[in-house]
Short mmCIF file of C-alpha atoms in Angstrom, two decimals:
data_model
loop_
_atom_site.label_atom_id
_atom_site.label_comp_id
_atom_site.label_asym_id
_atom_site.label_seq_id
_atom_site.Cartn_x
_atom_site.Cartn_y
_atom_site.Cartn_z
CA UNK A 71 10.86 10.35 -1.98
CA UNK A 72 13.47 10.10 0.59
CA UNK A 73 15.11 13.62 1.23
CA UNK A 74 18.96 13.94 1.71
CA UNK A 75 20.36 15.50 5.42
CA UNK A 76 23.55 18.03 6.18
CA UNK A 77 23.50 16.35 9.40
CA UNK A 78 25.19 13.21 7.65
CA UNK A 79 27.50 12.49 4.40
CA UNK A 80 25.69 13.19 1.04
CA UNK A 81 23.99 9.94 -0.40
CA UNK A 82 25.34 7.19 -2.30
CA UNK A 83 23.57 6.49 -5.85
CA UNK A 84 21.46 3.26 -6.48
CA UNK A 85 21.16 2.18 -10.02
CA UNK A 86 17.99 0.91 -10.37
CA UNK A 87 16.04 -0.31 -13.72
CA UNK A 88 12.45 -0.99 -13.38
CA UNK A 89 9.91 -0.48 -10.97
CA UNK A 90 10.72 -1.29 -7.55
CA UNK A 91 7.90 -3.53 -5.64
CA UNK A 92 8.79 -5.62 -2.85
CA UNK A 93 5.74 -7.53 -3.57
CA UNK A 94 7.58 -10.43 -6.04
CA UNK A 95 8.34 -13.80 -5.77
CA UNK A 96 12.12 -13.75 -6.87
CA UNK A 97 14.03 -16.62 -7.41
CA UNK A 98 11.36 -18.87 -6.51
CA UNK A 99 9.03 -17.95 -9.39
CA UNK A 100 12.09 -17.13 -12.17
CA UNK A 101 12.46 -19.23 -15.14
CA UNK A 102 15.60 -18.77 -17.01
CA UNK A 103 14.52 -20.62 -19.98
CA UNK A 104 11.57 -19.03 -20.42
CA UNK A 105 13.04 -15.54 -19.68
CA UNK A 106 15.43 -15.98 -22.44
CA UNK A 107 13.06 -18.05 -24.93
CA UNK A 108 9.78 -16.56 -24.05
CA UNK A 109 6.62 -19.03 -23.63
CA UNK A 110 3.20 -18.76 -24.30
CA UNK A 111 2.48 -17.14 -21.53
CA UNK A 112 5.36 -14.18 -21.85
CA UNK A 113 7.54 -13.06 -24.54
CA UNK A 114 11.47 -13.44 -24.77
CA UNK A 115 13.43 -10.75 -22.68
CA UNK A 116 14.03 -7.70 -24.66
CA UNK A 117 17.57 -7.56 -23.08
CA UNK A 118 18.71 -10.96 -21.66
CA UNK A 119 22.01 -10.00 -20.63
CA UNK A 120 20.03 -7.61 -17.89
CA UNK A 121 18.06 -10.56 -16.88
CA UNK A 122 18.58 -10.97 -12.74
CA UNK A 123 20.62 -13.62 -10.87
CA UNK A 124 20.34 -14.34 -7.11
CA UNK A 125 23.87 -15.11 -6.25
CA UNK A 126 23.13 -17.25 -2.39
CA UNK A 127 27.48 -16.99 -2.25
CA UNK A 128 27.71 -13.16 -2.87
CA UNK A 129 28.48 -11.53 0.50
CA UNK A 130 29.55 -7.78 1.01
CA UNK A 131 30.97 -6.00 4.45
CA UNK A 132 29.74 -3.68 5.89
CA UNK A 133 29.19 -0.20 4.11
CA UNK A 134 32.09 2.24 5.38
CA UNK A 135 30.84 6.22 5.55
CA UNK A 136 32.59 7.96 2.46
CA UNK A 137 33.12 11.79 1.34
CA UNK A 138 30.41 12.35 -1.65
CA UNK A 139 30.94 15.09 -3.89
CA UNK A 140 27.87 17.56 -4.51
CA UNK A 141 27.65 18.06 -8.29
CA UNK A 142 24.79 20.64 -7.88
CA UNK A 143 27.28 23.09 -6.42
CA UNK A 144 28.84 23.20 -9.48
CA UNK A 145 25.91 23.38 -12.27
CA UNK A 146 25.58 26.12 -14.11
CA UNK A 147 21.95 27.43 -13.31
CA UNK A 148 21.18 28.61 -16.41
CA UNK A 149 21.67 24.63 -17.60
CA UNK A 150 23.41 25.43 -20.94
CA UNK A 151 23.64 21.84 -22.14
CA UNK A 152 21.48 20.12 -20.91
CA UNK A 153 18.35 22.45 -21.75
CA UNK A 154 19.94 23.92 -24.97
CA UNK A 155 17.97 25.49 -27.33
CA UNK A 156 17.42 22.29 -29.12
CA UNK A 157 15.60 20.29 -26.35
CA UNK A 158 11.74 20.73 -25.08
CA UNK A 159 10.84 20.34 -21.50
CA UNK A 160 7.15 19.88 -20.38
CA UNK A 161 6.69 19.97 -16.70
CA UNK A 162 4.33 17.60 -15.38
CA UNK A 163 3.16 19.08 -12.24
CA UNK A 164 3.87 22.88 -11.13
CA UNK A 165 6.04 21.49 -8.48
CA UNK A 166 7.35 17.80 -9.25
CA UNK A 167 7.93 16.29 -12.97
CA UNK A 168 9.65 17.26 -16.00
CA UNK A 169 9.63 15.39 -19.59
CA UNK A 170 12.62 16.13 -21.30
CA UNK A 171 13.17 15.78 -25.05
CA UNK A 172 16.05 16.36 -27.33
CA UNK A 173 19.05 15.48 -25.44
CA UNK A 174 21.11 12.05 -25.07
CA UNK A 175 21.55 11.12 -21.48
CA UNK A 176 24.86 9.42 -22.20
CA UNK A 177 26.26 11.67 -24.13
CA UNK A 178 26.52 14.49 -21.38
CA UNK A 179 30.16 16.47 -20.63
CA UNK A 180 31.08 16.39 -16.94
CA UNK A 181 29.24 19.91 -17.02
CA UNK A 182 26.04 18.78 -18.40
CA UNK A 183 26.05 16.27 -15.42
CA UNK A 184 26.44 18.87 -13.20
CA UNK A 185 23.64 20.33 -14.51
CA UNK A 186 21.16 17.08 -14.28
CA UNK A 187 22.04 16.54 -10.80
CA UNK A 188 21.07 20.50 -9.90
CA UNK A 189 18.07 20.16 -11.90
CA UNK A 190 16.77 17.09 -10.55
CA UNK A 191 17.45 18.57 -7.16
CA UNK A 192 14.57 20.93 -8.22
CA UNK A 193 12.59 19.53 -10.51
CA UNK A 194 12.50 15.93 -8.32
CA UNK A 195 11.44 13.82 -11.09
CA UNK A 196 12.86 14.23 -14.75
CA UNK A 197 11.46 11.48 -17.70
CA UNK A 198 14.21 11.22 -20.50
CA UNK A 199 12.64 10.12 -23.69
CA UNK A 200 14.46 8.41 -26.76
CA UNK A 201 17.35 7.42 -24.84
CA UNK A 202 20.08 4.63 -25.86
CA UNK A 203 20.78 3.95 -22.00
CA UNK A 204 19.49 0.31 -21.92
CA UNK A 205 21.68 0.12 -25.03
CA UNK A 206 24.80 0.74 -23.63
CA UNK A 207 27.01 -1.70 -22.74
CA UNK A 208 26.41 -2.23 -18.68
CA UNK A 209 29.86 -1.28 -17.81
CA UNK A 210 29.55 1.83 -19.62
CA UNK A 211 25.92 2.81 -17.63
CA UNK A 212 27.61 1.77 -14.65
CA UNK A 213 30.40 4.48 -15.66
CA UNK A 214 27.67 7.34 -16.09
CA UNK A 215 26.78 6.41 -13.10
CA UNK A 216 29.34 6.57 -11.12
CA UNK A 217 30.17 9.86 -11.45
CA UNK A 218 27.15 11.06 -9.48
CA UNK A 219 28.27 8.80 -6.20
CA UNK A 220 29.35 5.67 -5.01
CA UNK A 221 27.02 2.83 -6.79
CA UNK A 222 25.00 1.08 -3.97
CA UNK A 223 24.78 -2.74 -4.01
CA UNK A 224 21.47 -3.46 -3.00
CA UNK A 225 20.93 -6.40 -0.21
CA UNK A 226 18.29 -8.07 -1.31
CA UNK A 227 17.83 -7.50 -4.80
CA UNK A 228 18.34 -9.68 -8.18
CA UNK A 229 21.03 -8.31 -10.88
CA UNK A 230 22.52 -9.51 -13.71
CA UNK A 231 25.85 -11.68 -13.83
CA UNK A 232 28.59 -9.75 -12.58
CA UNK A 233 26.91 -6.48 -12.08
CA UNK A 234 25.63 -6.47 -8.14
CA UNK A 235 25.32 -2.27 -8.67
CA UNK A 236 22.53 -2.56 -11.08
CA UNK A 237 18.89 -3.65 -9.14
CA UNK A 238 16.78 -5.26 -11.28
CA UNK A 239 13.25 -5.00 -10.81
CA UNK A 240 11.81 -8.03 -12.40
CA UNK A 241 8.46 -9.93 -12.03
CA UNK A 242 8.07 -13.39 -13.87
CA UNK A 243 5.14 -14.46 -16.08
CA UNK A 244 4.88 -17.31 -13.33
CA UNK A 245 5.12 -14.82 -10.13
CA UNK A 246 1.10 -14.49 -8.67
CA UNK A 247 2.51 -12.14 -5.56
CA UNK A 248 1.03 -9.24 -6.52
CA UNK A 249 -2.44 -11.37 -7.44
CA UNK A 250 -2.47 -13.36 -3.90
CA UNK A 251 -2.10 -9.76 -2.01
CA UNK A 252 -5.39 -8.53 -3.46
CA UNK A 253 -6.74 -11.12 -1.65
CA UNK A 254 -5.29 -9.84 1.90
CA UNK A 255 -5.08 -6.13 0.66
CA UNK A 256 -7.86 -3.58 -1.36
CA UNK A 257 -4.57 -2.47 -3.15
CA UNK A 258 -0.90 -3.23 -4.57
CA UNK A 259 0.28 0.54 -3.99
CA UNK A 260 2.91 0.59 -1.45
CA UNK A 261 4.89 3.83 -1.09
CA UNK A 262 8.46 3.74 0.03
CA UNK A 263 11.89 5.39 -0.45
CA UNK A 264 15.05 3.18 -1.21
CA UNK A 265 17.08 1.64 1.34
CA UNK A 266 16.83 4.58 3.65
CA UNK A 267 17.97 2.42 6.23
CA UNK A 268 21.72 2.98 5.29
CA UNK A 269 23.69 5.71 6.71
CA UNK A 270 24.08 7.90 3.86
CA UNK A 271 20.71 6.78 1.50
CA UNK A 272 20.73 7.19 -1.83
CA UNK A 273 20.78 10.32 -4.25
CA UNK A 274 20.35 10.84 -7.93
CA UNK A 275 19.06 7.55 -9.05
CA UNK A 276 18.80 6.39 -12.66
CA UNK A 277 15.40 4.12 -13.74
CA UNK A 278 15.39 2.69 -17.04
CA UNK A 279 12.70 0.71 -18.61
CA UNK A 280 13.71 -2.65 -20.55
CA UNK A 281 10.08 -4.77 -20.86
CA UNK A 282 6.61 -3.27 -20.10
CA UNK A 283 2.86 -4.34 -20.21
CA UNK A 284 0.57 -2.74 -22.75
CA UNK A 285 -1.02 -1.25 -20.15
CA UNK A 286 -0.57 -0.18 -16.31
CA UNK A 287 3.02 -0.69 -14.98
CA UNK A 288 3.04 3.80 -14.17
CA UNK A 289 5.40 4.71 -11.07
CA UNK A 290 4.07 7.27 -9.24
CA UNK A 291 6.17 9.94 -7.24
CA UNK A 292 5.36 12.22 -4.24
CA UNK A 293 7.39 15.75 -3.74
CA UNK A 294 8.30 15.14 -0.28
CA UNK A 295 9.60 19.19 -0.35
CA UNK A 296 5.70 20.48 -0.80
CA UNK A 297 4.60 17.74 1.42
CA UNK A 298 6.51 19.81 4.42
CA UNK A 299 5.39 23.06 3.11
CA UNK A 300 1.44 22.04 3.48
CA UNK A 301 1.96 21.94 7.32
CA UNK A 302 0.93 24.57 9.41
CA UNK A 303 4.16 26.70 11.07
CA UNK A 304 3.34 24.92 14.40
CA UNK A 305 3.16 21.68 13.32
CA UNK A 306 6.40 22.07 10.99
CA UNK A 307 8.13 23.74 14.66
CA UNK A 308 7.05 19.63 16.59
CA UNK A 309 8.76 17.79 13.54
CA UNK A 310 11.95 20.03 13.83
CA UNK A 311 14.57 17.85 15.91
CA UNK A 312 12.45 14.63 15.77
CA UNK A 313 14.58 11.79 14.56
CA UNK A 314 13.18 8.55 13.89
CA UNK A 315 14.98 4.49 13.85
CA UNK A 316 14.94 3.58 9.53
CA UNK A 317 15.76 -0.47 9.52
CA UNK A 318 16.37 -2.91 6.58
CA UNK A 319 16.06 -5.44 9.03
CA UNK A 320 12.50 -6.69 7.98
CA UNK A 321 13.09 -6.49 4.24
CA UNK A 322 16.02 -9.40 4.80
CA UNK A 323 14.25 -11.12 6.83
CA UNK A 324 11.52 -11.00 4.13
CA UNK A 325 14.04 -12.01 0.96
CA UNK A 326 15.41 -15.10 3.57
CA UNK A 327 11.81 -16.19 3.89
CA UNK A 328 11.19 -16.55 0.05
CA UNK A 329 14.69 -18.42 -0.08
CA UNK A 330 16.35 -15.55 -2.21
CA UNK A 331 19.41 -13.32 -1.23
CA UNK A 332 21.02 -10.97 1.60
CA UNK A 333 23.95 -9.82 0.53
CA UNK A 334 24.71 -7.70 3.67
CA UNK A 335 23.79 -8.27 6.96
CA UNK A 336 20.79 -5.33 7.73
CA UNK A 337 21.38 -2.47 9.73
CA UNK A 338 19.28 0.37 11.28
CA UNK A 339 19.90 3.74 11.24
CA UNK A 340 18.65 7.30 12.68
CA UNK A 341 17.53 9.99 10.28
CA UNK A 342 15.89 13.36 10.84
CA UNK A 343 12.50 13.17 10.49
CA UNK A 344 12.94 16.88 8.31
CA UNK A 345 16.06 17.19 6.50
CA UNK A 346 17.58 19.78 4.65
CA UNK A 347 18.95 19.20 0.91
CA UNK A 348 22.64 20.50 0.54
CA UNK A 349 22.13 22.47 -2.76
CA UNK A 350 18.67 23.81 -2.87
CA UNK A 351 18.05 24.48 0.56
CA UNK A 352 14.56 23.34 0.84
CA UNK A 353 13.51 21.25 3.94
CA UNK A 354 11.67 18.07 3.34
CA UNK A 355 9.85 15.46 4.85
CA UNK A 356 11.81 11.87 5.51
CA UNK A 357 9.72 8.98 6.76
CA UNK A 358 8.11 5.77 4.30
CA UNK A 359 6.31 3.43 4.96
CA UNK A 360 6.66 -0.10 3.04
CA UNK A 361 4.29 -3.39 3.14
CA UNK A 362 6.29 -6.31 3.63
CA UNK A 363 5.61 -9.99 2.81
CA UNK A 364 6.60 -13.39 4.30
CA UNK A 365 6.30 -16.62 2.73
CA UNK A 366 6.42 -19.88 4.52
CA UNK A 367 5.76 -22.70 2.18
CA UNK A 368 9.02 -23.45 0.34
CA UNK A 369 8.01 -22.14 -3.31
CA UNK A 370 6.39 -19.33 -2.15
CA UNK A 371 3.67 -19.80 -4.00
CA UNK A 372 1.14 -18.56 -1.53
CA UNK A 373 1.15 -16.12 1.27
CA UNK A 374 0.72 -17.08 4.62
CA UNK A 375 2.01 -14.86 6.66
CA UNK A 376 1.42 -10.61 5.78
CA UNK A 377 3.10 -7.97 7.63
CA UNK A 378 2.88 -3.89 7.59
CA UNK A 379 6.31 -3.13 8.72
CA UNK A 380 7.82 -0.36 7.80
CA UNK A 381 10.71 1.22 6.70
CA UNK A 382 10.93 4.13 9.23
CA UNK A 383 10.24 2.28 12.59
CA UNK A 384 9.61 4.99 15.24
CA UNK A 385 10.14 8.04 16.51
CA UNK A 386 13.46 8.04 19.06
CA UNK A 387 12.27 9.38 22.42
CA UNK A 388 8.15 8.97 22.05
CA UNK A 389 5.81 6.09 23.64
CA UNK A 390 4.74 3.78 21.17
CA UNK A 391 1.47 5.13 20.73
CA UNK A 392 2.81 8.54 20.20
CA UNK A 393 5.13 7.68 17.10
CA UNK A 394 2.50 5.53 15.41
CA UNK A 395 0.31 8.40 15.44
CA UNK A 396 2.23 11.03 14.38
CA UNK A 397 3.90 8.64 11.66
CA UNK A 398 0.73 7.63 10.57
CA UNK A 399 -0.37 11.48 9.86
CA UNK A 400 2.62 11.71 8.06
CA UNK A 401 1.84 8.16 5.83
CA UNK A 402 -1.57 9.70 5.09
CA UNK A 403 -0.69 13.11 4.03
CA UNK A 404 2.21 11.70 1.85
CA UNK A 405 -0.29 9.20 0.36
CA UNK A 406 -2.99 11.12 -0.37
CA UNK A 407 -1.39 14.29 -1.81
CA UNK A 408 -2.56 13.35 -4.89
CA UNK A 409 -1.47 17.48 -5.91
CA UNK A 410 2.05 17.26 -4.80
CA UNK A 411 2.45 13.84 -6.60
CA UNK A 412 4.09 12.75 -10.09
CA UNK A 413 2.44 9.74 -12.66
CA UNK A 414 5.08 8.63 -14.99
CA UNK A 415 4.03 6.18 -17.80
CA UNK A 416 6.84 4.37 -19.03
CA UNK A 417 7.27 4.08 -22.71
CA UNK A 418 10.38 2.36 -24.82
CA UNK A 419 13.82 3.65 -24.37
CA UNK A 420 12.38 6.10 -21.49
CA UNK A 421 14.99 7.17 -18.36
CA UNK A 422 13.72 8.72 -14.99
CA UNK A 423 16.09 10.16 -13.12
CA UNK A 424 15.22 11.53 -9.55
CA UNK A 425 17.09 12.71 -6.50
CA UNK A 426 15.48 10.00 -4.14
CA UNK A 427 16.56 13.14 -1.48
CA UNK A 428 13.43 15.03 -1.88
#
């Protein structure tokens, strides 16, 4: 959901695997015992050595800019090896979404990497099914990785022992969160784009499934490209130039409140409101909103305190009044573009990777 800019160097990848929610308890609600055991009330973790830690010692700088490398450039577009004849795609949407079958994500040449970076550049959203990536050593995923960008080290987020790159997206049989909010909120929905609060946000991004309920648990994505191309020439012509503040400062604050981690001291940034992707060309819309949550008894074990801060702040250079309106068009139409939107349901051993750009 969050588009990628000329105007500043290319993003850095985040690892992420599961379903991103802000909307969790953490540490405060995490049993390792039962994690690793299972209980009555949850079963054993299907992969314990992914199972998240909240590290209150582990501190990081300051990210420095870096020089990212634009695989798509180099893709051949007629994607030898990575569609081959041998693999079946099934697009989801006409504009966002592809499920692809018949090809091993970890098995791809430098080449066929190339090639998934250009293609999820213009596909947006692509669901790998049957793939061994949650079976692979961490170090190894990590590798794969790599090669895309520089892994991101999320500020806030859980990961497992000795892997900060990997953000785990975990909710506890024990954690109520997303219960309690029903009861201050007609919905758990909350749109957002990673960390776009860094300088250079993220890129290709890798989501891989470990657990899952028997039901529910989708991730729904919005094609932020077609979003743009709705608006009328006019209104496109305002949001050229606009830039607007992005700040991570409310999500630490948020993680301090529930007594779990910041890693990095938050920062704010300024992004385009329309940016421009470096390979494809297409313009895009760059602005997310996120609900954020603060707790204020010590276990966090009810809310007290609810807060609809967002991600992108405001608009540099208009009144108060001004931003919030325009940025609240620009929530709305993003939300309910239920036709330029993506439903993945996650099944075993399934991979979505994205370019979190567009």
């Amino acid at each position: 959901m969050a588009p990628i800019a000329l105007e500043v160097k290319r993003p850095e990848l985040v690892f992420d695997s599961g379903q991103y929610k802000e909307q969790s308890a953490g540490p405060k609600a995490y049993v390792k015992k039962f994690e690793e055991e299972g209980s009555q009330d949850q079963p054993k973790a299907a992969y314990p050595h992914y199972l998240p830690t909240w590290n209150l010692e582990q501190k990081y700088p300051p990210l420095k800019p870096f020089n990212h490398i634009e695989h798509g450039h180099d893709a051949d577009k007629a994607f030898p090896e990575l569609l081959s004849a041998a693999v079946h795609k099934e697009d989801l949407t006409p504009t966002i979404g592809s499920v692809v079958r018949g090809v091993q994500l970890s098995s791809l040449s430098s080449a066929g990497k190339d090639e998934l970076t250009l293609l999820a550049a213009q596909r947006k959203v692509l669901v790998f099914q049957d793939q061994d990536f949650a079976d692979l050593p961490i170090r190894k995923a990590l590798d794969i990785g790599a090669y895309f960008g520089r892994l991101h080290v999320h500020p806030t987020s859980g990961s497992p022992e000795g892997y900060p790159e990997i953000h785990v997206v975990h909710r506890g049989a024990g954690d109520k969160i997303a219960q309690q909010l029903l009861e201050e909120r007609t919905s758990t929905v909350a749109w957002h784009s990673d960390v776009t609060y860094e300088e250079q946000p993220p890129g290709t991004t890798f989501l891989y499934i470990f657990d899952k309920p028997s039901a529910g648990g989708d991730t729904l994505f919005v094609d932020q490209v077609e979003a743009y191309k709705r608006l009328s020439p006019g209104f496109k012509e305002r949001l050229h130039g606009l830039t607007a503040v992005h700040s991570g400062i409310e999500q630490a604050d948020s993680s301090r409140a529930r007594g779990s981690i910041v890693r990095r001291e938050p920062v704010t940034n300024v992004h385009p409101i329309v940016r421009t992707h470096p390979v494809t060309g297409e313009k895009a819309l760059f602005v997310n909103p996120q609900c954020k949550m603060l707790f204020v008894n010590p276990d966090c074990s009810k809310i007290h305190r609810l807060t609809q801060a967002t991600v992108t702040r405001y608009i540099v250079g208009y009144k108060k009044e001004e931003s919030e309106a325009l940025l609240k068009f620009l929530y709305d139409h993003i939300s309910f573009g239920a036709d330029f939107q993506a439903r993945v349901k996650w099944q075993a051993k399934t991979v979505v990777v994205w370019d979190v750009s567009i």
